């Protein structure tokens, strides 16, 4: 029997496990991401301008034409907005999309005028996405067979949009007469994702790098030299029991003297959600689909972040009695605090799932992608936690500063409000807010039921890893001086 | 005697001390701006070298502030020396002071495992030793009670039992624990003697010359961070007593 934690590791087994794990992961992700791995909503989609006036009454013999081009690789649909003069109309209106290069009709569809409501849209949808019209000059033609007095009118805005550089400007023609302004229409489709197209090449390339690294590590290990990876593995093995004990301790003492105990981990997000739901859906009337689910995802994620960072913040100070007497790698203290918050987070996923089910969302395979966001969030929080716990040793007022900072951070993260209410001047904050990415990732999985596009994965991972790296470097650089300030 | 398990090589430990310790960002900035950020150097250890062989008991003596506790901290890896190196073999277990490393809300049993883990023992070993630790501590049924309900004597017995019942390779004792009633004090002293006789290397700091003479093979006398004298217990203690 071993008295001490063993420092021997079975490197061969670890390497084999890592490689098998990698292959499984690659296949699993391919399957889970499915359609979203290959296509995303096109960046070249044309938005519908706000309607300002009607064009002409679309009676028989009248033609409304709008030229445009769109950088959409797979065009799926084109919509037009209509005015009805607030009366019931009759006849049929027809939408045609013509490729101006060869004059061919690529899409065409007719709609009964009776069906069209004031301000309503007609959308013609391609049976198969059209791949031949990328950036091509297109003509949208509208005509009808209605009689005057019972015809609808397509809407328009009065100013044509600024044409993009070296693109032909869009033109609106009413009965062949060029007119200033633009038809209220939109075009949507999807683009191929380059990474998705080359998924297997990427996976293989990265796998090859991994295998090469494994070979190198193995080689060094055989020669008796210990690389970083081997040392890390030994440390994990050696301190596994201690980490488990400390996490256990945090968890046991947290609810030790409460009647409901662990049930609070469960109840807390539910209660917060209920309060915020009442406040924000009746007072501010945010119009967000599946608002309870939207709320609780934000709450659970942000709660974890604020709990784990504020626990980690005091971890070095709080264990001063031990640090000055026993040698234990000091990163263990912030690490265990983040891990015990993680246990909490996993428990609060139960109320989260309950809320999504009650809101009428059906589980999809995208739910299995959520752990990625959780891992990124935990790694990110660990990075911040390491940074804070180190700074806290030298400057005790960090704790008050962090209280204020995390509150500001909360308001700058769309937890209870929709992204759309942010004015343009503030919206840039979201682009640099890692929490926004993690929360959006989870919301896409839970609420839309689909995988986020591949680039979001890369962004989440980069933000988490860079934060961890900064935190770890600061911690490492200062840890030898902790004892002197405790 | 066996191989060398502790090798202290020309160790110097210097502290940089602020005139008054700055503990907040605000103070730091304001004093830095006023240009009053000055440090006093304080040398706690000054080019100290010695070795300890396996199974030896080394006593460290000297007046308050001579650097004894600093020396122990450097050896156990808590402090990193400013200059010089320390090489050790085997795990180092400090005899913890009352309650440090204990969590008041956990039971005695949970604390044994928590403290054992902090001291670097494996789960299997602690499970196997558990009965023995419990028996030594004489806590009986109280072991399942949260230790905030313990008396200070019970706490000390638990602490001593965890630290001493497991077989450390290097044991660090900063002033011997005299805890519990007379019977337990006698028992813990006997246990210490047993450990020292049984292949464990012991580093022992004390102001009690009788204990030092009784227990140590070798003694080092530190004064103002330097080795003033090193040699057998009798020789150094006689010189120190003068």
PDB file of C-alpha atoms in Angstrom, chain B residues 4-239:
ATOM      1  CA  UNK B   4      21.461  12.728   3.404  1.00  0.00           C
ATOM      2  CA  UNK B   5      17.799  13.729   3.305  1.00  0.00           C
ATOM      3  CA  UNK B   6      18.101  17.471   3.864  1.00  0.00           C
ATOM      4  CA  UNK B   7      20.799  19.545   2.299  1.00  0.00           C
ATOM      5  CA  UNK B   8      20.818  23.265   3.024  1.00  0.00           C
ATOM      6  CA  UNK B   9      23.275  24.970   0.771  1.00  0.00           C
ATOM      7  CA  UNK B  10      24.440  28.506   1.466  1.00  0.00           C
ATOM      8  CA  UNK B  11      20.918  29.771   2.076  1.00  0.00           C
ATOM      9  CA  UNK B  12      20.273  33.476   2.464  1.00  0.00           C
ATOM     10  CA  UNK B  13      16.836  34.838   3.127  1.00  0.00           C
ATOM     11  CA  UNK B  14      16.210  38.518   2.840  1.00  0.00           C
ATOM     12  CA  UNK B  15      12.919  40.276   3.425  1.00  0.00           C
ATOM     13  CA  UNK B  16      11.970  43.592   1.982  1.00  0.00           C
ATOM     14  CA  UNK B  17       9.943  45.381   4.564  1.00  0.00           C
ATOM     15  CA  UNK B  18       7.977  48.545   4.026  1.00  0.00           C
ATOM     16  CA  UNK B  19       8.266  50.990   6.826  1.00  0.00           C
ATOM     17  CA  UNK B  20       4.593  50.478   7.361  1.00  0.00           C
ATOM     18  CA  UNK B  21       3.061  47.659   5.454  1.00  0.00           C
ATOM     19  CA  UNK B  22       0.997  48.845   2.540  1.00  0.00           C
ATOM     20  CA  UNK B  23      -2.087  46.761   2.211  1.00  0.00           C
ATOM     21  CA  UNK B  24      -4.288  48.663  -0.180  1.00  0.00           C
ATOM     22  CA  UNK B  25      -4.120  49.899  -3.693  1.00  0.00           C
ATOM     23  CA  UNK B  26      -5.002  53.402  -2.595  1.00  0.00           C
ATOM     24  CA  UNK B  27      -2.179  53.571  -0.060  1.00  0.00           C
ATOM     25  CA  UNK B  28       0.245  52.100  -2.578  1.00  0.00           C
ATOM     26  CA  UNK B  29      -0.600  54.702  -5.188  1.00  0.00           C
ATOM     27  CA  UNK B  30      -0.578  57.636  -2.785  1.00  0.00           C
ATOM     28  CA  UNK B  31       2.742  56.711  -1.185  1.00  0.00           C
ATOM     29  CA  UNK B  32       4.297  55.920  -4.555  1.00  0.00           C
ATOM     30  CA  UNK B  33       3.174  59.303  -5.856  1.00  0.00           C
ATOM     31  CA  UNK B  34       4.629  61.051  -2.848  1.00  0.00           C
ATOM     32  CA  UNK B  35       7.850  59.170  -3.502  1.00  0.00           C
ATOM     33  CA  UNK B  36       7.870  57.664  -0.062  1.00  0.00           C
ATOM     34  CA  UNK B  37       7.866  54.067  -1.173  1.00  0.00           C
ATOM     35  CA  UNK B  38      10.973  52.833   0.581  1.00  0.00           C
ATOM     36  CA  UNK B  39      11.938  49.447   1.768  1.00  0.00           C
ATOM     37  CA  UNK B  40      14.177  48.232   4.549  1.00  0.00           C
ATOM     38  CA  UNK B  41      16.154  45.111   3.887  1.00  0.00           C
ATOM     39  CA  UNK B  42      16.190  42.607   6.679  1.00  0.00           C
ATOM     40  CA  UNK B  43      18.377  39.525   6.523  1.00  0.00           C
ATOM     41  CA  UNK B  44      16.771  36.651   8.397  1.00  0.00           C
ATOM     42  CA  UNK B  45      19.224  33.994   7.259  1.00  0.00           C
ATOM     43  CA  UNK B  46      22.772  34.698   6.228  1.00  0.00           C
ATOM     44  CA  UNK B  47      24.637  32.034   4.224  1.00  0.00           C
ATOM     45  CA  UNK B  48      23.492  29.054   6.256  1.00  0.00           C
ATOM     46  CA  UNK B  49      24.627  25.564   5.243  1.00  0.00           C
ATOM     47  CA  UNK B  50      24.141  22.179   6.874  1.00  0.00           C
ATOM     48  CA  UNK B  51      22.990  18.660   6.115  1.00  0.00           C
ATOM     49  CA  UNK B  52      20.777  16.218   7.951  1.00  0.00           C
ATOM     50  CA  UNK B  53      21.018  12.478   7.516  1.00  0.00           C
ATOM     51  CA  UNK B  54      18.133  10.057   7.550  1.00  0.00           C
ATOM     52  CA  UNK B  55      16.896   9.243  11.057  1.00  0.00           C
ATOM     53  CA  UNK B  56      18.744  12.098  12.703  1.00  0.00           C
ATOM     54  CA  UNK B  57      17.061  14.517  15.049  1.00  0.00           C
ATOM     55  CA  UNK B  58      18.350  18.028  14.549  1.00  0.00           C
ATOM     56  CA  UNK B  59      17.687  20.703  17.113  1.00  0.00           C
ATOM     57  CA  UNK B  60      17.647  24.400  16.248  1.00  0.00           C
ATOM     58  CA  UNK B  61      18.295  26.766  19.122  1.00  0.00           C
ATOM     59  CA  UNK B  62      18.802  30.476  19.434  1.00  0.00           C
ATOM     60  CA  UNK B  63      17.197  33.583  20.773  1.00  0.00           C
ATOM     61  CA  UNK B  64      13.911  34.983  19.509  1.00  0.00           C
ATOM     62  CA  UNK B  65      14.363  36.357  15.996  1.00  0.00           C
ATOM     63  CA  UNK B  66      17.500  34.347  15.320  1.00  0.00           C
ATOM     64  CA  UNK B  67      15.895  32.806  12.220  1.00  0.00           C
ATOM     65  CA  UNK B  68      14.868  29.360  13.505  1.00  0.00           C
ATOM     66  CA  UNK B  69      11.297  29.455  12.256  1.00  0.00           C
ATOM     67  CA  UNK B  70      12.376  31.025   8.983  1.00  0.00           C
ATOM     68  CA  UNK B  71      14.832  28.149   8.534  1.00  0.00           C
ATOM     69  CA  UNK B  72      12.026  25.616   9.020  1.00  0.00           C
ATOM     70  CA  UNK B  73       9.822  27.438   6.531  1.00  0.00           C
ATOM     71  CA  UNK B  74      12.578  27.487   3.949  1.00  0.00           C
ATOM     72  CA  UNK B  75      13.159  23.761   4.398  1.00  0.00           C
ATOM     73  CA  UNK B  76       9.484  22.886   4.090  1.00  0.00           C
ATOM     74  CA  UNK B  77       9.212  24.920   0.880  1.00  0.00           C
ATOM     75  CA  UNK B  78       6.886  27.589   2.196  1.00  0.00           C
ATOM     76  CA  UNK B  79       9.480  30.301   1.715  1.00  0.00           C
ATOM     77  CA  UNK B  80      11.744  30.442  -1.269  1.00  0.00           C
ATOM     78  CA  UNK B  81      15.305  31.425  -0.324  1.00  0.00           C
ATOM     79  CA  UNK B  82      16.676  34.632  -1.797  1.00  0.00           C
ATOM     80  CA  UNK B  83      19.967  32.861  -2.485  1.00  0.00           C
ATOM     81  CA  UNK B  84      21.161  29.316  -2.179  1.00  0.00           C
ATOM     82  CA  UNK B  85      19.302  26.025  -2.489  1.00  0.00           C
ATOM     83  CA  UNK B  86      17.552  23.488  -0.324  1.00  0.00           C
ATOM     84  CA  UNK B  87      17.251  19.882  -1.402  1.00  0.00           C
ATOM     85  CA  UNK B  88      15.000  17.483   0.476  1.00  0.00           C
ATOM     86  CA  UNK B  89      13.992  13.870   0.015  1.00  0.00           C
ATOM     87  CA  UNK B  90      10.682  12.489   1.162  1.00  0.00           C
ATOM     88  CA  UNK B  91       7.558  14.204   2.377  1.00  0.00           C
ATOM     89  CA  UNK B  92       7.749  16.861   5.021  1.00  0.00           C
ATOM     90  CA  UNK B  93       5.037  17.002   7.637  1.00  0.00           C
ATOM     91  CA  UNK B  94       4.852  19.981   9.914  1.00  0.00           C
ATOM     92  CA  UNK B  95       3.315  19.511  13.320  1.00  0.00           C
ATOM     93  CA  UNK B  96       0.445  21.927  12.864  1.00  0.00           C
ATOM     94  CA  UNK B  97      -0.520  24.354  15.513  1.00  0.00           C
ATOM     95  CA  UNK B  98      -3.926  24.064  17.067  1.00  0.00           C
ATOM     96  CA  UNK B  99      -6.679  24.108  14.547  1.00  0.00           C
ATOM     97  CA  UNK B 100      -4.860  25.316  11.419  1.00  0.00           C
ATOM     98  CA  UNK B 101      -6.083  23.214   8.542  1.00  0.00           C
ATOM     99  CA  UNK B 102      -9.165  22.208  10.453  1.00  0.00           C
ATOM    100  CA  UNK B 103     -12.619  23.238   9.399  1.00  0.00           C
ATOM    101  CA  UNK B 104     -14.825  23.982  12.361  1.00  0.00           C
ATOM    102  CA  UNK B 105     -18.018  22.902  10.612  1.00  0.00           C
ATOM    103  CA  UNK B 106     -16.779  19.445   9.708  1.00  0.00           C
ATOM    104  CA  UNK B 107     -16.778  16.446  11.992  1.00  0.00           C
ATOM    105  CA  UNK B 108     -13.597  15.058  13.540  1.00  0.00           C
ATOM    106  CA  UNK B 109     -13.589  12.208  11.052  1.00  0.00           C
ATOM    107  CA  UNK B 110     -13.931  14.523   8.040  1.00  0.00           C
ATOM    108  CA  UNK B 111     -11.176  16.680   9.458  1.00  0.00           C
ATOM    109  CA  UNK B 112      -8.826  13.723   9.762  1.00  0.00           C
ATOM    110  CA  UNK B 113      -9.198  13.095   6.048  1.00  0.00           C
ATOM    111  CA  UNK B 114      -9.008  16.784   5.132  1.00  0.00           C
ATOM    112  CA  UNK B 115      -5.904  17.327   7.214  1.00  0.00           C
ATOM    113  CA  UNK B 116      -4.337  14.081   6.045  1.00  0.00           C
ATOM    114  CA  UNK B 117      -4.849  15.178   2.444  1.00  0.00           C
ATOM    115  CA  UNK B 118      -3.261  18.559   3.165  1.00  0.00           C
ATOM    116  CA  UNK B 119      -0.272  16.778   4.691  1.00  0.00           C
ATOM    117  CA  UNK B 120       0.070  14.763   1.491  1.00  0.00           C
ATOM    118  CA  UNK B 121      -1.139  11.311   2.465  1.00  0.00           C
ATOM    119  CA  UNK B 122      -3.089   9.060   0.137  1.00  0.00           C
ATOM    120  CA  UNK B 123      -6.688   8.100   0.672  1.00  0.00           C
ATOM    121  CA  UNK B 124      -5.954   4.373   1.055  1.00  0.00           C
ATOM    122  CA  UNK B 125      -3.314   5.025   3.663  1.00  0.00           C
ATOM    123  CA  UNK B 126      -5.555   7.294   5.708  1.00  0.00           C
ATOM    124  CA  UNK B 127      -8.382   4.766   5.597  1.00  0.00           C
ATOM    125  CA  UNK B 128      -6.057   2.074   6.846  1.00  0.00           C
ATOM    126  CA  UNK B 129      -4.677   4.274   9.609  1.00  0.00           C
ATOM    127  CA  UNK B 130      -7.988   5.759  10.608  1.00  0.00           C
ATOM    128  CA  UNK B 131      -8.754   3.380  13.478  1.00  0.00           C
ATOM    129  CA  UNK B 132      -5.312   3.890  14.931  1.00  0.00           C
ATOM    130  CA  UNK B 133      -5.578   7.681  14.726  1.00  0.00           C
ATOM    131  CA  UNK B 134      -8.984   7.560  16.368  1.00  0.00           C
ATOM    132  CA  UNK B 135      -7.727   5.297  19.156  1.00  0.00           C
ATOM    133  CA  UNK B 136      -4.739   7.519  19.827  1.00  0.00           C
ATOM    134  CA  UNK B 137      -6.830  10.673  20.005  1.00  0.00           C
ATOM    135  CA  UNK B 138      -9.133   9.080  22.619  1.00  0.00           C
ATOM    136  CA  UNK B 139     -12.035  11.001  21.081  1.00  0.00           C
ATOM    137  CA  UNK B 140     -14.299   7.978  20.813  1.00  0.00           C
ATOM    138  CA  UNK B 141     -17.842   8.827  19.759  1.00  0.00           C
ATOM    139  CA  UNK B 142     -17.056  12.559  19.558  1.00  0.00           C
ATOM    140  CA  UNK B 143     -15.317  11.888  16.270  1.00  0.00           C
ATOM    141  CA  UNK B 144     -18.686  12.222  14.473  1.00  0.00           C
ATOM    142  CA  UNK B 145     -19.406  15.630  16.031  1.00  0.00           C
ATOM    143  CA  UNK B 146     -18.546  18.926  14.278  1.00  0.00           C
ATOM    144  CA  UNK B 147     -15.322  20.087  15.870  1.00  0.00           C
ATOM    145  CA  UNK B 148     -16.637  23.532  16.731  1.00  0.00           C
ATOM    146  CA  UNK B 149     -18.163  21.715  19.712  1.00  0.00           C
ATOM    147  CA  UNK B 150     -14.759  20.385  20.828  1.00  0.00           C
ATOM    148  CA  UNK B 151     -12.887  21.675  23.820  1.00  0.00           C
ATOM    149  CA  UNK B 152      -9.424  23.052  23.109  1.00  0.00           C
ATOM    150  CA  UNK B 153      -7.881  19.936  24.649  1.00  0.00           C
ATOM    151  CA  UNK B 154      -9.886  17.704  22.312  1.00  0.00           C
ATOM    152  CA  UNK B 155      -8.848  19.810  19.316  1.00  0.00           C
ATOM    153  CA  UNK B 156      -5.196  19.579  20.272  1.00  0.00           C
ATOM    154  CA  UNK B 157      -5.436  15.818  20.694  1.00  0.00           C
ATOM    155  CA  UNK B 158      -6.973  15.490  17.259  1.00  0.00           C
ATOM    156  CA  UNK B 159      -4.293  17.695  15.707  1.00  0.00           C
ATOM    157  CA  UNK B 160      -1.482  15.794  17.341  1.00  0.00           C
ATOM    158  CA  UNK B 161      -2.942  12.429  16.398  1.00  0.00           C
ATOM    159  CA  UNK B 162      -3.203  13.310  12.728  1.00  0.00           C
ATOM    160  CA  UNK B 163       0.279  14.755  12.558  1.00  0.00           C
ATOM    161  CA  UNK B 164       2.038  12.070  14.547  1.00  0.00           C
ATOM    162  CA  UNK B 165       0.180   8.847  13.906  1.00  0.00           C
ATOM    163  CA  UNK B 166       1.063   8.833  10.281  1.00  0.00           C
ATOM    164  CA  UNK B 167       4.689   8.052   9.529  1.00  0.00           C
ATOM    165  CA  UNK B 168       6.254  11.126   7.992  1.00  0.00           C
ATOM    166  CA  UNK B 169       9.712  10.936   6.509  1.00  0.00           C
ATOM    167  CA  UNK B 170      10.634  14.360   7.797  1.00  0.00           C
ATOM    168  CA  UNK B 171       8.786  15.803  10.778  1.00  0.00           C
ATOM    169  CA  UNK B 172       9.010  19.476  11.631  1.00  0.00           C
ATOM    170  CA  UNK B 173       8.270  20.497  15.193  1.00  0.00           C
ATOM    171  CA  UNK B 174       8.230  24.177  16.090  1.00  0.00           C
ATOM    172  CA  UNK B 175       7.980  24.041  19.895  1.00  0.00           C
ATOM    173  CA  UNK B 176       6.659  20.752  21.100  1.00  0.00           C
ATOM    174  CA  UNK B 177       2.941  20.544  21.699  1.00  0.00           C
ATOM    175  CA  UNK B 178       2.151  20.195  25.319  1.00  0.00           C
ATOM    176  CA  UNK B 179      -1.509  19.527  25.087  1.00  0.00           C
ATOM    177  CA  UNK B 180      -4.211  17.702  26.877  1.00  0.00           C
ATOM    178  CA  UNK B 181      -4.041  16.353  30.366  1.00  0.00           C
ATOM    179  CA  UNK B 182      -0.915  14.989  31.954  1.00  0.00           C
ATOM    180  CA  UNK B 183      -1.584  11.500  30.659  1.00  0.00           C
ATOM    181  CA  UNK B 184      -1.931  12.659  27.082  1.00  0.00           C
ATOM    182  CA  UNK B 185       1.172  14.823  27.370  1.00  0.00           C
ATOM    183  CA  UNK B 186       3.139  11.806  28.474  1.00  0.00           C
ATOM    184  CA  UNK B 187       1.627   9.758  25.659  1.00  0.00           C
ATOM    185  CA  UNK B 188       2.503  12.336  23.001  1.00  0.00           C
ATOM    186  CA  UNK B 189       6.039  12.661  24.338  1.00  0.00           C
ATOM    187  CA  UNK B 190       6.430   8.902  24.144  1.00  0.00           C
ATOM    188  CA  UNK B 191       5.101   8.956  20.608  1.00  0.00           C
ATOM    189  CA  UNK B 192       7.607  11.640  19.634  1.00  0.00           C
ATOM    190  CA  UNK B 193      10.430   9.571  21.047  1.00  0.00           C
ATOM    191  CA  UNK B 194       9.121   6.554  19.163  1.00  0.00           C
ATOM    192  CA  UNK B 195       9.016   8.515  15.890  1.00  0.00           C
ATOM    193  CA  UNK B 196      12.513   9.818  16.394  1.00  0.00           C
ATOM    194  CA  UNK B 197      13.778   6.364  17.150  1.00  0.00           C
ATOM    195  CA  UNK B 198      12.030   4.863  14.172  1.00  0.00           C
ATOM    196  CA  UNK B 199      13.852   6.251  11.168  1.00  0.00           C
ATOM    197  CA  UNK B 200      11.965   9.537  10.943  1.00  0.00           C
ATOM    198  CA  UNK B 201      14.099  12.585  10.477  1.00  0.00           C
ATOM    199  CA  UNK B 202      13.048  15.306  12.895  1.00  0.00           C
ATOM    200  CA  UNK B 203      13.720  19.026  12.853  1.00  0.00           C
ATOM    201  CA  UNK B 204      13.064  20.394  16.271  1.00  0.00           C
ATOM    202  CA  UNK B 205      12.904  23.969  17.464  1.00  0.00           C
ATOM    203  CA  UNK B 206      12.687  24.612  21.171  1.00  0.00           C
ATOM    204  CA  UNK B 207      13.721  26.929  23.931  1.00  0.00           C
ATOM    205  CA  UNK B 208      13.632  24.084  26.410  1.00  0.00           C
ATOM    206  CA  UNK B 209      17.251  22.941  26.737  1.00  0.00           C
ATOM    207  CA  UNK B 210      16.273  19.791  28.633  1.00  0.00           C
ATOM    208  CA  UNK B 211      14.087  18.622  25.758  1.00  0.00           C
ATOM    209  CA  UNK B 212      16.857  19.425  23.285  1.00  0.00           C
ATOM    210  CA  UNK B 213      19.458  17.511  25.238  1.00  0.00           C
ATOM    211  CA  UNK B 214      17.118  14.575  25.638  1.00  0.00           C
ATOM    212  CA  UNK B 215      15.933  14.280  22.061  1.00  0.00           C
ATOM    213  CA  UNK B 216      18.505  15.648  19.633  1.00  0.00           C
ATOM    214  CA  UNK B 217      21.518  14.030  18.062  1.00  0.00           C
ATOM    215  CA  UNK B 218      22.823  17.231  16.580  1.00  0.00           C
ATOM    216  CA  UNK B 219      22.168  20.861  17.394  1.00  0.00           C
ATOM    217  CA  UNK B 220      22.638  24.052  15.424  1.00  0.00           C
ATOM    218  CA  UNK B 221      22.782  27.357  17.229  1.00  0.00           C
ATOM    219  CA  UNK B 222      21.594  30.290  15.163  1.00  0.00           C
ATOM    220  CA  UNK B 223      22.304  33.881  16.025  1.00  0.00           C
ATOM    221  CA  UNK B 224      21.108  36.787  13.896  1.00  0.00           C
ATOM    222  CA  UNK B 225      20.682  34.539  10.916  1.00  0.00           C
ATOM    223  CA  UNK B 226      24.130  32.929  11.072  1.00  0.00           C
ATOM    224  CA  UNK B 227      25.263  29.562  12.317  1.00  0.00           C
ATOM    225  CA  UNK B 228      27.042  30.399  15.560  1.00  0.00           C
ATOM    226  CA  UNK B 229      27.833  26.831  16.463  1.00  0.00           C
ATOM    227  CA  UNK B 230      27.008  23.324  15.261  1.00  0.00           C
ATOM    228  CA  UNK B 231      27.783  19.995  16.839  1.00  0.00           C
ATOM    229  CA  UNK B 232      26.533  17.371  19.244  1.00  0.00           C
ATOM    230  CA  UNK B 233      23.651  18.237  21.516  1.00  0.00           C
ATOM    231  CA  UNK B 234      25.732  18.263  24.685  1.00  0.00           C
ATOM    232  CA  UNK B 235      28.494  20.427  23.266  1.00  0.00           C
ATOM    233  CA  UNK B 236      26.251  23.121  21.778  1.00  0.00           C
ATOM    234  CA  UNK B 237      23.831  23.188  24.683  1.00  0.00           C
ATOM    235  CA  UNK B 238      26.649  23.619  27.163  1.00  0.00           C
ATOM    236  CA  UNK B 239      28.037  26.527  25.161  1.00  0.00           C
TER     237      UNK B 239
END
